[in-house]
Every structure is written in C-alpha cells, then in structure tokens.
C-alpha cells in the first residue's frame, strides 16, 4: 500500500511515517475501530456522505463515541490536498480513544488490467453475520479474516473469494459485493443476510434501471451464481469488475458489467461538474 498523505484529528497533516495511534487504542488491540474506503475521482471522494453515514452506523454498533463528521470531512480535505493525486483511495478511520484519521493511498495499478481479463473467484465458507453480536453490515477494523480469505484465494491461483454460508447461500466477497445476471435481471444477495451495505452496491441498484436491468435481492444458493450468464463484483476501489471463473468453472462475459462500470464512472463524473 503506497501512502500518499495522512491527516490526524487535532494535528492535521503529518508525515506518513509518524505514529498516529495510542498504544491502548482498542482499534489496534482488539480491532474495535470503524473505517471506510472511498474512491477519489479527480480529487473528489465519491459519495462521501454515504460513507460517513455508514461509518457513523459502524461506530455506533461497536460502541465507539459518536463520529466527528465535521472533523473527518476536514481531515479528508487536508489529506487529499496534501496527496495532490486526482485519482486515489481515501480511508477514514475512527477509533475508541477517539482518534480520527484520513489516509490517502495510491490506486493499485493492476485493476484496469484485471477488469479487462476478468476475475477468477473461489467460494469459501464464511460466517453469516445475521445476529446483532456478529455485527452484520459493520465495517470494523477486524478485517484479518477477510484478508486471510483473499490470501487463500491467491494461494489457490484465483484473484479473490466469494463467501457462502453453511447452506451454500451466497454472501459477499472479502471486500466486495457480488452480482450476477440472467437475461435482463441482476441478482445480488440481500442485506438481510448480514452482508455489508456497499455504497457501490447502492449505486449499481440506482444505475441498473437506466441500463435496462431489473434488480432482485434475495438468498440464493451458489449454483445460481455458477449458472449465471455473467457475474461481477462491486466495490468502491475496484468498481464494477467482471468475474470469468468460479471454482475453476468458466463464466461467460456479458454486457452488464461493462455497462454498469461505464454508468458508475459517468455518475462519478456528473458529481464533478460545476
Ligand atoms: C465485506 C465487504 N463487502 C462489500 C464491500 C463493498 O462496499 P463499497 O461498495 O461500499 O466499497 C466492502 C468494501 O470494502 C466490504 O468490505
């Protein structure tokens, strides 16, 4: 991860090598922090308000002090100005001490090539977080399991994973939501399964009808995804990314992934116009 700039509550922009957390911060000791990862287009974070809403909800659910939204917005502005890189990734972190951080990193260079080639996914058993104490839909700094799933996918020669529950109901990826298409209907797992309410997922739902698709949300077995006409993932950083393989079986390419990726970029550009 190439860090371009860091801004810290009460301090402003600091050298990225500076310590920014207290040793007793439970975000560090127990993963009890909340965070957001946001795509920056031409210097502007896409759907910042929605990300701050989700950060506030995550913080509340894990018992953190209320998020200081104004401070985080200001830190984001300062970090983006210091980074001076139009297309980048902005992370906002809120911890129990409380400490607020805005971190700007460079976009990984291989995403466009991966979009061109399409992703290979493997299905992995994940926990269905549908009980409140399993923190459904909370984006906490306890992401070691998600990162281990990504590493397992790479170890098996794939690009990423998709979690299924004990009954093989499709959930989400470690850092993505999952979609697939049959004719003009796009299917995606329901938020009731305890998955993260992706900001990009919400954007795709909005954009789908303009592209001529109907969206259906529900609880679907893995076979539905495996038998789809095309599939793709959505996330702030990777945007809309086609899937070409699931558990070593080939999945067809189709128009929806490209159309929705174009619609997403168009929506981002539209927020930049004066
Ligand atoms: C578990 C999980 N699901 C889905 C997503 C996609 O969410 P968004 O579109 O808001 O980036 C993420 C994002 O990091 C995630 O961590």
PDB file of C-alpha atoms and ligand atoms in Angstrom:
ATOM      1  CA  UNK A   1       0.000   0.000   0.000  1.00  0.00           C
ATOM      2  CA  UNK A   2       1.609   3.253  -1.077  1.00  0.00           C
ATOM      3  CA  UNK A   3       0.626   6.009   1.397  1.00  0.00           C
ATOM      4  CA  UNK A   4       0.488   9.460  -0.175  1.00  0.00           C
ATOM      5  CA  UNK A   5      -0.767  11.530   2.775  1.00  0.00           C
ATOM      6  CA  UNK A   6      -2.085  11.201   6.330  1.00  0.00           C
ATOM      7  CA  UNK A   7      -4.115  13.679   8.397  1.00  0.00           C
ATOM      8  CA  UNK A   8      -4.905  13.118  12.101  1.00  0.00           C
ATOM      9  CA  UNK A   9      -7.570  14.708  14.300  1.00  0.00           C
ATOM     10  CA  UNK A  10      -6.130  17.578  16.384  1.00  0.00           C
ATOM     11  CA  UNK A  11      -2.873  17.553  14.405  1.00  0.00           C
ATOM     12  CA  UNK A  12      -3.715  17.924  10.729  1.00  0.00           C
ATOM     13  CA  UNK A  13      -1.411  16.586   8.022  1.00  0.00           C
ATOM     14  CA  UNK A  14       1.503  14.569   9.415  1.00  0.00           C
ATOM     15  CA  UNK A  15       4.427  12.752   7.874  1.00  0.00           C
ATOM     16  CA  UNK A  16       3.125   9.281   6.844  1.00  0.00           C
ATOM     17  CA  UNK A  17       5.925   7.739   8.945  1.00  0.00           C
ATOM     18  CA  UNK A  18       4.683   9.417  12.172  1.00  0.00           C
ATOM     19  CA  UNK A  19       2.918   7.315  14.856  1.00  0.00           C
ATOM     20  CA  UNK A  20      -0.785   8.183  14.882  1.00  0.00           C
ATOM     21  CA  UNK A  21      -2.384   5.803  17.436  1.00  0.00           C
ATOM     22  CA  UNK A  22      -2.083   5.405  21.197  1.00  0.00           C
ATOM     23  CA  UNK A  23      -0.818   2.012  22.378  1.00  0.00           C
ATOM     24  CA  UNK A  24      -4.045   1.466  24.363  1.00  0.00           C
ATOM     25  CA  UNK A  25      -6.339   2.153  21.399  1.00  0.00           C
ATOM     26  CA  UNK A  26      -8.728  -0.814  21.092  1.00  0.00           C
ATOM     27  CA  UNK A  27      -8.830  -0.381  17.333  1.00  0.00           C
ATOM     28  CA  UNK A  28      -5.254  -1.660  17.474  1.00  0.00           C
ATOM     29  CA  UNK A  29      -5.575  -4.104  20.381  1.00  0.00           C
ATOM     30  CA  UNK A  30      -8.931  -5.689  19.528  1.00  0.00           C
ATOM     31  CA  UNK A  31      -9.895  -4.495  16.060  1.00  0.00           C
ATOM     32  CA  UNK A  32     -12.618  -2.353  17.620  1.00  0.00           C
ATOM     33  CA  UNK A  33     -12.427   0.566  15.208  1.00  0.00           C
ATOM     34  CA  UNK A  34     -14.577   1.642  12.272  1.00  0.00           C
ATOM     35  CA  UNK A  35     -13.303   2.512   8.825  1.00  0.00           C
ATOM     36  CA  UNK A  36     -14.311   3.424   5.300  1.00  0.00           C
ATOM     37  CA  UNK A  37     -12.541   3.064   1.976  1.00  0.00           C
ATOM     38  CA  UNK A  38     -13.593   5.596  -0.631  1.00  0.00           C
ATOM     39  CA  UNK A  39     -12.669   6.069  -4.295  1.00  0.00           C
ATOM     40  CA  UNK A  40     -11.454   9.549  -5.179  1.00  0.00           C
ATOM     41  CA  UNK A  41     -12.186  10.728  -8.719  1.00  0.00           C
ATOM     42  CA  UNK A  42     -10.470  13.947  -9.895  1.00  0.00           C
ATOM     43  CA  UNK A  43      -9.725  14.887  -6.286  1.00  0.00           C
ATOM     44  CA  UNK A  44     -13.290  14.359  -5.047  1.00  0.00           C
ATOM     45  CA  UNK A  45     -14.336  11.428  -2.830  1.00  0.00           C
ATOM     46  CA  UNK A  46     -17.300   9.622  -4.421  1.00  0.00           C
ATOM     47  CA  UNK A  47     -20.415   9.536  -2.207  1.00  0.00           C
ATOM     48  CA  UNK A  48     -18.547  10.789   0.857  1.00  0.00           C
ATOM     49  CA  UNK A  49     -21.802  11.485   2.723  1.00  0.00           C
ATOM     50  CA  UNK A  50     -22.938   7.849   2.318  1.00  0.00           C
ATOM     51  CA  UNK A  51     -19.556   6.597   3.533  1.00  0.00           C
ATOM     52  CA  UNK A  52     -19.730   8.909   6.569  1.00  0.00           C
ATOM     53  CA  UNK A  53     -23.258   7.655   7.290  1.00  0.00           C
ATOM     54  CA  UNK A  54     -22.020   4.054   7.237  1.00  0.00           C
ATOM     55  CA  UNK A  55     -19.001   4.984   9.387  1.00  0.00           C
ATOM     56  CA  UNK A  56     -21.345   6.562  11.943  1.00  0.00           C
ATOM     57  CA  UNK A  57     -23.518   3.421  11.985  1.00  0.00           C
ATOM     58  CA  UNK A  58     -20.487   1.109  12.310  1.00  0.00           C
ATOM     59  CA  UNK A  59     -19.129   3.241  15.181  1.00  0.00           C
ATOM     60  CA  UNK A  60     -22.454   3.157  16.985  1.00  0.00           C
ATOM     61  CA  UNK A  61     -22.804  -0.611  16.549  1.00  0.00           C
ATOM     62  CA  UNK A  62     -19.383  -1.311  18.070  1.00  0.00           C
ATOM     63  CA  UNK A  63     -19.879   1.161  20.908  1.00  0.00           C
ATOM     64  CA  UNK A  64     -17.467   3.885  19.821  1.00  0.00           C
ATOM     65  CA  UNK A  65     -18.029   7.568  20.636  1.00  0.00           C
ATOM     66  CA  UNK A  66     -20.190   9.329  18.015  1.00  0.00           C
ATOM     67  CA  UNK A  67     -18.240  10.026  14.833  1.00  0.00           C
ATOM     68  CA  UNK A  68     -16.944  13.591  14.479  1.00  0.00           C
ATOM     69  CA  UNK A  69     -18.152  14.044  10.953  1.00  0.00           C
ATOM     70  CA  UNK A  70     -17.018  17.631  10.521  1.00  0.00           C
ATOM     71  CA  UNK A  71     -13.505  16.802  11.670  1.00  0.00           C
ATOM     72  CA  UNK A  72     -13.300  13.778   9.357  1.00  0.00           C
ATOM     73  CA  UNK A  73     -14.501  15.816   6.387  1.00  0.00           C
ATOM     74  CA  UNK A  74     -11.842  18.430   7.126  1.00  0.00           C
ATOM     75  CA  UNK A  75      -9.124  15.781   7.544  1.00  0.00           C
ATOM     76  CA  UNK A  76     -10.188  14.196   4.245  1.00  0.00           C
ATOM     77  CA  UNK A  77      -9.908  17.591   2.543  1.00  0.00           C
ATOM     78  CA  UNK A  78      -6.448  18.231   4.039  1.00  0.00           C
ATOM     79  CA  UNK A  79      -5.102  14.760   3.223  1.00  0.00           C
ATOM     80  CA  UNK A  80      -6.383  14.937  -0.354  1.00  0.00           C
ATOM     81  CA  UNK A  81      -4.834  18.355  -0.811  1.00  0.00           C
ATOM     82  CA  UNK A  82      -1.504  17.101   0.562  1.00  0.00           C
ATOM     83  CA  UNK A  83      -1.633  13.977  -1.630  1.00  0.00           C
ATOM     84  CA  UNK A  84      -2.301  16.109  -4.738  1.00  0.00           C
ATOM     85  CA  UNK A  85      -3.217  12.976  -6.720  1.00  0.00           C
ATOM     86  CA  UNK A  86      -6.554  13.238  -8.543  1.00  0.00           C
ATOM     87  CA  UNK A  87      -7.389   9.521  -8.673  1.00  0.00           C
ATOM     88  CA  UNK A  88      -6.666   7.815  -5.384  1.00  0.00           C
ATOM     89  CA  UNK A  89      -8.110   5.921  -2.424  1.00  0.00           C
ATOM     90  CA  UNK A  90      -9.226   7.692   0.764  1.00  0.00           C
ATOM     91  CA  UNK A  91      -9.517   5.750   4.026  1.00  0.00           C
ATOM     92  CA  UNK A  92     -11.272   7.223   7.035  1.00  0.00           C
ATOM     93  CA  UNK A  93     -10.692   5.582  10.409  1.00  0.00           C
ATOM     94  CA  UNK A  94     -12.477   6.239  13.718  1.00  0.00           C
ATOM     95  CA  UNK A  95     -11.198   4.619  16.897  1.00  0.00           C
ATOM     96  CA  UNK A  96     -12.367   4.446  20.546  1.00  0.00           C
ATOM     97  CA  UNK A  97      -9.748   6.858  22.016  1.00  0.00           C
ATOM     98  CA  UNK A  98     -11.178   8.635  19.841  1.00  0.00           C
ATOM     99  CA  UNK A  99      -8.707   9.191  17.038  1.00  0.00           C
ATOM    100  CA  UNK A 100      -9.751  10.181  13.545  1.00  0.00           C
ATOM    101  CA  UNK A 101      -7.543   9.527  10.561  1.00  0.00           C
ATOM    102  CA  UNK A 102      -7.721  10.293   6.865  1.00  0.00           C
ATOM    103  CA  UNK A 103      -5.250   8.285   4.816  1.00  0.00           C
ATOM    104  CA  UNK A 104      -4.764   8.710   1.079  1.00  0.00           C
ATOM    105  CA  UNK A 105      -3.137   5.877  -0.839  1.00  0.00           C
ATOM    106  CA  UNK A 106      -2.350   5.323  -4.497  1.00  0.00           C
ATOM    107  CA  UNK A 107      -4.751   3.270  -6.605  1.00  0.00           C
ATOM    108  CA  UNK A 108      -3.404  -0.205  -7.320  1.00  0.00           C
ATOM    109  CA  UNK A 109      -2.216  -0.244 -10.917  1.00  0.00           C
ATOM    110  CA  UNK A 110      -3.480  -3.686 -11.863  1.00  0.00           C
ATOM    111  CA  UNK A 111      -7.253  -3.041 -11.523  1.00  0.00           C
ATOM    112  CA  UNK A 112      -7.794  -1.944 -15.118  1.00  0.00           C
ATOM    113  CA  UNK A 113      -5.898  -4.995 -16.413  1.00  0.00           C
ATOM    114  CA  UNK A 114      -7.952  -7.228 -14.102  1.00  0.00           C
ATOM    115  CA  UNK A 115     -11.178  -5.656 -15.376  1.00  0.00           C
ATOM    116  CA  UNK A 116     -10.027  -6.402 -18.915  1.00  0.00           C
ATOM    117  CA  UNK A 117      -9.129 -10.018 -18.115  1.00  0.00           C
ATOM    118  CA  UNK A 118     -11.938 -10.714 -15.607  1.00  0.00           C
ATOM    119  CA  UNK A 119     -11.551 -12.167 -12.131  1.00  0.00           C
ATOM    120  CA  UNK A 120     -11.195 -15.777 -11.056  1.00  0.00           C
ATOM    121  CA  UNK A 121     -13.099 -16.387  -7.814  1.00  0.00           C
ATOM    122  CA  UNK A 122     -13.215 -19.272  -5.398  1.00  0.00           C
ATOM    123  CA  UNK A 123     -16.081 -19.825  -2.985  1.00  0.00           C
ATOM    124  CA  UNK A 124     -15.094 -20.047   0.660  1.00  0.00           C
ATOM    125  CA  UNK A 125     -17.189 -20.800   3.684  1.00  0.00           C
ATOM    126  CA  UNK A 126     -17.771 -17.557   5.601  1.00  0.00           C
ATOM    127  CA  UNK A 127     -19.789 -16.629   8.659  1.00  0.00           C
ATOM    128  CA  UNK A 128     -23.320 -15.451   8.039  1.00  0.00           C
ATOM    129  CA  UNK A 129     -23.498 -12.419  10.351  1.00  0.00           C
ATOM    130  CA  UNK A 130     -27.245 -12.277  10.818  1.00  0.00           C
ATOM    131  CA  UNK A 131     -27.200 -11.958  14.636  1.00  0.00           C
ATOM    132  CA  UNK A 132     -26.584  -8.458  16.066  1.00  0.00           C
ATOM    133  CA  UNK A 133     -23.485  -9.525  18.051  1.00  0.00           C
ATOM    134  CA  UNK A 134     -21.895 -10.816  14.844  1.00  0.00           C
ATOM    135  CA  UNK A 135     -22.062  -7.195  13.654  1.00  0.00           C
ATOM    136  CA  UNK A 136     -23.909  -7.568  10.348  1.00  0.00           C
ATOM    137  CA  UNK A 137     -23.094  -4.772   7.932  1.00  0.00           C
ATOM    138  CA  UNK A 138     -20.455  -3.211  10.213  1.00  0.00           C
ATOM    139  CA  UNK A 139     -17.188  -2.132   8.634  1.00  0.00           C
ATOM    140  CA  UNK A 140     -14.818  -2.616  11.553  1.00  0.00           C
ATOM    141  CA  UNK A 141     -11.033  -2.781  11.611  1.00  0.00           C
ATOM    142  CA  UNK A 142     -11.338  -6.552  12.389  1.00  0.00           C
ATOM    143  CA  UNK A 143     -10.646  -7.480   8.774  1.00  0.00           C
ATOM    144  CA  UNK A 144      -7.954 -10.111   9.346  1.00  0.00           C
ATOM    145  CA  UNK A 145     -10.394 -12.901   8.331  1.00  0.00           C
ATOM    146  CA  UNK A 146     -11.310 -11.066   5.124  1.00  0.00           C
ATOM    147  CA  UNK A 147      -7.635 -10.577   4.279  1.00  0.00           C
ATOM    148  CA  UNK A 148      -6.929 -14.267   5.027  1.00  0.00           C
ATOM    149  CA  UNK A 149      -9.709 -15.243   2.592  1.00  0.00           C
ATOM    150  CA  UNK A 150      -8.129 -13.087  -0.115  1.00  0.00           C
ATOM    151  CA  UNK A 151      -4.762 -14.706   0.596  1.00  0.00           C
ATOM    152  CA  UNK A 152      -6.327 -18.196   0.402  1.00  0.00           C
ATOM    153  CA  UNK A 153      -7.869 -17.302  -2.971  1.00  0.00           C
ATOM    154  CA  UNK A 154      -4.480 -16.202  -4.272  1.00  0.00           C
ATOM    155  CA  UNK A 155      -2.812 -19.309  -2.825  1.00  0.00           C
ATOM    156  CA  UNK A 156      -5.239 -21.392  -4.918  1.00  0.00           C
ATOM    157  CA  UNK A 157      -4.425 -19.401  -8.057  1.00  0.00           C
ATOM    158  CA  UNK A 158      -7.552 -17.212  -8.039  1.00  0.00           C
ATOM    159  CA  UNK A 159      -7.908 -13.443  -7.714  1.00  0.00           C
ATOM    160  CA  UNK A 160     -10.467 -13.221  -4.938  1.00  0.00           C
ATOM    161  CA  UNK A 161     -13.025 -15.125  -2.883  1.00  0.00           C
ATOM    162  CA  UNK A 162     -16.785 -15.127  -2.504  1.00  0.00           C
ATOM    163  CA  UNK A 163     -18.177 -16.181   0.869  1.00  0.00           C
ATOM    164  CA  UNK A 164     -21.031 -18.674   1.171  1.00  0.00           C
ATOM    165  CA  UNK A 165     -22.755 -19.653   4.415  1.00  0.00           C
ATOM    166  CA  UNK A 166     -23.098 -23.183   5.841  1.00  0.00           C
ATOM    167  CA  UNK A 167     -26.058 -23.812   3.457  1.00  0.00           C
ATOM    168  CA  UNK A 168     -24.028 -22.535   0.464  1.00  0.00           C
ATOM    169  CA  UNK A 169     -26.074 -19.328   0.267  1.00  0.00           C
ATOM    170  CA  UNK A 170     -24.024 -16.643  -1.493  1.00  0.00           C
ATOM    171  CA  UNK A 171     -22.992 -13.726   0.753  1.00  0.00           C
ATOM    172  CA  UNK A 172     -20.295 -11.309  -0.472  1.00  0.00           C
ATOM    173  CA  UNK A 173     -16.568 -11.098  -1.183  1.00  0.00           C
ATOM    174  CA  UNK A 174     -13.976 -10.128   1.466  1.00  0.00           C
ATOM    175  CA  UNK A 175     -14.127  -6.517   0.218  1.00  0.00           C
ATOM    176  CA  UNK A 176     -16.803  -6.636  -2.492  1.00  0.00           C
ATOM    177  CA  UNK A 177     -20.476  -7.278  -3.131  1.00  0.00           C
ATOM    178  CA  UNK A 178     -21.374  -9.914  -5.700  1.00  0.00           C
ATOM    179  CA  UNK A 179     -23.792  -9.767  -8.635  1.00  0.00           C
ATOM    180  CA  UNK A 180     -24.876 -11.989 -11.492  1.00  0.00           C
ATOM    181  CA  UNK A 181     -27.260 -11.774 -14.442  1.00  0.00           C
ATOM    182  CA  UNK A 182     -29.879 -13.898 -16.147  1.00  0.00           C
ATOM    183  CA  UNK A 183     -31.466 -12.220 -19.147  1.00  0.00           C
ATOM    184  CA  UNK A 184     -32.403  -8.676 -18.021  1.00  0.00           C
ATOM    185  CA  UNK A 185     -32.390  -9.417 -14.270  1.00  0.00           C
ATOM    186  CA  UNK A 186     -29.442  -8.698 -11.988  1.00  0.00           C
ATOM    187  CA  UNK A 187     -29.290 -10.739  -8.785  1.00  0.00           C
ATOM    188  CA  UNK A 188     -27.441  -9.775  -5.630  1.00  0.00           C
ATOM    189  CA  UNK A 189     -27.583 -11.130  -2.051  1.00  0.00           C
ATOM    190  CA  UNK A 190     -29.981  -9.349   0.270  1.00  0.00           C
ATOM    191  CA  UNK A 191     -28.681  -7.131   3.098  1.00  0.00           C
ATOM    192  CA  UNK A 192     -30.760  -9.295   5.445  1.00  0.00           C
ATOM    193  CA  UNK A 193     -28.020 -11.922   5.131  1.00  0.00           C
ATOM    194  CA  UNK A 194     -25.802  -9.649   7.227  1.00  0.00           C
ATOM    195  CA  UNK A 195     -23.549  -8.512   4.385  1.00  0.00           C
ATOM    196  CA  UNK A 196     -22.121  -5.004   4.082  1.00  0.00           C
ATOM    197  CA  UNK A 197     -24.424  -2.422   2.510  1.00  0.00           C
ATOM    198  CA  UNK A 198     -21.932  -1.459  -0.197  1.00  0.00           C
ATOM    199  CA  UNK A 199     -22.045   2.153  -1.331  1.00  0.00           C
ATOM    200  CA  UNK A 200     -21.227   0.889  -4.833  1.00  0.00           C
ATOM    201  CA  UNK A 201     -23.942  -1.782  -4.477  1.00  0.00           C
ATOM    202  CA  UNK A 202     -26.443   1.022  -3.790  1.00  0.00           C
ATOM    203  CA  UNK A 203     -25.093   2.979  -6.774  1.00  0.00           C
ATOM    204  CA  UNK A 204     -25.439  -0.074  -9.049  1.00  0.00           C
ATOM    205  CA  UNK A 205     -29.038  -0.582  -7.869  1.00  0.00           C
ATOM    206  CA  UNK A 206     -29.763   3.047  -8.813  1.00  0.00           C
ATOM    207  CA  UNK A 207     -27.994   2.806 -12.175  1.00  0.00           C
ATOM    208  CA  UNK A 208     -29.361  -0.601 -13.212  1.00  0.00           C
ATOM    209  CA  UNK A 209     -32.773   0.563 -14.417  1.00  0.00           C
ATOM    210  CA  UNK A 210     -31.194   3.247 -16.638  1.00  0.00           C
ATOM    211  CA  UNK A 211     -29.160   0.447 -18.246  1.00  0.00           C
ATOM    212  CA  UNK A 212     -32.328  -1.622 -18.773  1.00  0.00           C
ATOM    213  CA  UNK A 213     -31.992  -4.123 -15.911  1.00  0.00           C
ATOM    214  CA  UNK A 214     -34.258  -5.162 -13.073  1.00  0.00           C
ATOM    215  CA  UNK A 215     -32.567  -5.900  -9.722  1.00  0.00           C
ATOM    216  CA  UNK A 216     -33.626  -8.780  -7.494  1.00  0.00           C
ATOM    217  CA  UNK A 217     -32.207  -9.159  -3.968  1.00  0.00           C
ATOM    218  CA  UNK A 218     -32.523 -12.404  -2.036  1.00  0.00           C
ATOM    219  CA  UNK A 219     -30.922 -15.537  -0.587  1.00  0.00           C
ATOM    220  CA  UNK A 220     -29.512 -17.604  -3.456  1.00  0.00           C
ATOM    221  CA  UNK A 221     -27.540 -20.856  -3.491  1.00  0.00           C
ATOM    222  CA  UNK A 222     -24.085 -20.872  -5.077  1.00  0.00           C
ATOM    223  CA  UNK A 223     -25.468 -22.863  -8.040  1.00  0.00           C
ATOM    224  CA  UNK A 224     -27.404 -19.748  -9.134  1.00  0.00           C
ATOM    225  CA  UNK A 225     -24.187 -17.767  -9.360  1.00  0.00           C
ATOM    226  CA  UNK A 226     -22.351 -20.655 -11.034  1.00  0.00           C
ATOM    227  CA  UNK A 227     -25.104 -20.961 -13.671  1.00  0.00           C
ATOM    228  CA  UNK A 228     -25.375 -17.231 -14.416  1.00  0.00           C
ATOM    229  CA  UNK A 229     -24.959 -15.675 -17.857  1.00  0.00           C
ATOM    230  CA  UNK A 230     -22.409 -13.277 -16.385  1.00  0.00           C
ATOM    231  CA  UNK A 231     -21.226 -12.178 -12.946  1.00  0.00           C
ATOM    232  CA  UNK A 232     -19.350  -9.245 -11.473  1.00  0.00           C
ATOM    233  CA  UNK A 233     -18.344  -7.712  -8.159  1.00  0.00           C
ATOM    234  CA  UNK A 234     -18.807  -4.145  -6.941  1.00  0.00           C
ATOM    235  CA  UNK A 235     -16.701  -2.098  -4.542  1.00  0.00           C
ATOM    236  CA  UNK A 236     -15.569   1.480  -4.125  1.00  0.00           C
ATOM    237  CA  UNK A 237     -11.988   0.806  -5.115  1.00  0.00           C
ATOM    238  CA  UNK A 238     -12.368  -1.988  -7.699  1.00  0.00           C
ATOM    239  CA  UNK A 239     -15.644  -0.537  -9.005  1.00  0.00           C
ATOM    240  CA  UNK A 240     -17.537  -2.991 -11.246  1.00  0.00           C
ATOM    241  CA  UNK A 241     -15.285  -5.940 -12.033  1.00  0.00           C
ATOM    242  CA  UNK A 242     -16.323  -8.916 -14.215  1.00  0.00           C
ATOM    243  CA  UNK A 243     -15.954 -12.498 -12.995  1.00  0.00           C
ATOM    244  CA  UNK A 244     -14.834 -15.089 -15.564  1.00  0.00           C
ATOM    245  CA  UNK A 245     -14.266 -18.128 -13.373  1.00  0.00           C
ATOM    246  CA  UNK A 246     -15.863 -19.558 -10.244  1.00  0.00           C
ATOM    247  CA  UNK A 247     -14.263 -22.580  -8.561  1.00  0.00           C
ATOM    248  CA  UNK A 248     -12.442 -23.485 -11.795  1.00  0.00           C
ATOM    249  CA  UNK A 249     -15.636 -23.354 -13.909  1.00  0.00           C
ATOM    250  CA  UNK A 250     -15.831 -20.817 -16.705  1.00  0.00           C
ATOM    251  CA  UNK A 251     -18.399 -17.982 -16.529  1.00  0.00           C
ATOM    252  CA  UNK A 252     -19.422 -16.084 -19.652  1.00  0.00           C
ATOM    253  CA  UNK A 253     -18.695 -12.411 -20.209  1.00  0.00           C
ATOM    254  CA  UNK A 254     -21.717 -10.216 -20.808  1.00  0.00           C
ATOM    255  CA  UNK A 255     -22.691  -6.605 -21.365  1.00  0.00           C
ATOM    256  CA  UNK A 256     -23.977  -5.690 -17.897  1.00  0.00           C
ATOM    257  CA  UNK A 257     -20.591  -5.426 -16.143  1.00  0.00           C
ATOM    258  CA  UNK A 258     -19.209  -3.061 -18.792  1.00  0.00           C
ATOM    259  CA  UNK A 259     -22.410  -1.040 -18.993  1.00  0.00           C
ATOM    260  CA  UNK A 260     -22.596  -0.595 -15.227  1.00  0.00           C
ATOM    261  CA  UNK A 261     -18.900   0.231 -14.943  1.00  0.00           C
ATOM    262  CA  UNK A 262     -19.426   2.950 -17.572  1.00  0.00           C
ATOM    263  CA  UNK A 263     -22.566   4.173 -15.757  1.00  0.00           C
ATOM    264  CA  UNK A 264     -20.664   4.303 -12.453  1.00  0.00           C
ATOM    265  CA  UNK A 265     -17.862   6.373 -13.981  1.00  0.00           C
ATOM    266  CA  UNK A 266     -20.452   8.600 -15.591  1.00  0.00           C
ATOM    267  CA  UNK A 267     -22.179   9.101 -12.216  1.00  0.00           C
ATOM    268  CA  UNK A 268     -18.805   9.972 -10.635  1.00  0.00           C
ATOM    269  CA  UNK A 269     -18.059  12.469 -13.422  1.00  0.00           C
ATOM    270  CA  UNK A 270     -21.503  14.024 -13.030  1.00  0.00           C
ATOM    271  CA  UNK A 271     -20.705  14.884  -9.378  1.00  0.00           C
ATOM    272  CA  UNK A 272     -17.620  16.803 -10.573  1.00  0.00           C
ATOM    273  CA  UNK A 273     -19.436  19.180 -12.916  1.00  0.00           C
ATOM    274  CA  UNK A 274     -19.796  22.706 -11.504  1.00  0.00           C
TER     275      UNK A 274
HETATM  276  C1  LIG B   1     -17.184  -7.039   3.259  1.00  0.00           C
HETATM  277  C2  LIG B   1     -17.407  -6.006   2.204  1.00  0.00           C
HETATM  278  N1  LIG B   1     -18.465  -6.134   1.363  1.00  0.00           N
HETATM  279  C3  LIG B   1     -18.692  -5.215   0.399  1.00  0.00           C
HETATM  280  C4  LIG B   1     -17.852  -4.129   0.194  1.00  0.00           C
HETATM  281  C5  LIG B   1     -18.140  -3.119  -0.892  1.00  0.00           C
HETATM  282  O1  LIG B   1     -18.566  -1.904  -0.305  1.00  0.00           O
HETATM  283  P1  LIG B   1     -18.385  -0.497  -1.011  1.00  0.00           P
HETATM  284  O2  LIG B   1     -19.094  -0.579  -2.328  1.00  0.00           O
HETATM  285  O3  LIG B   1     -19.028   0.465  -0.084  1.00  0.00           O
HETATM  286  O4  LIG B   1     -16.922  -0.264  -1.187  1.00  0.00           O
HETATM  287  C6  LIG B   1     -16.762  -3.949   1.056  1.00  0.00           C
HETATM  288  C7  LIG B   1     -15.881  -2.798   0.884  1.00  0.00           C
HETATM  289  O5  LIG B   1     -14.772  -2.747   1.339  1.00  0.00           O
HETATM  290  C8  LIG B   1     -16.539  -4.909   2.084  1.00  0.00           C
HETATM  291  O6  LIG B   1     -15.504  -4.776   2.934  1.00  0.00           O
END
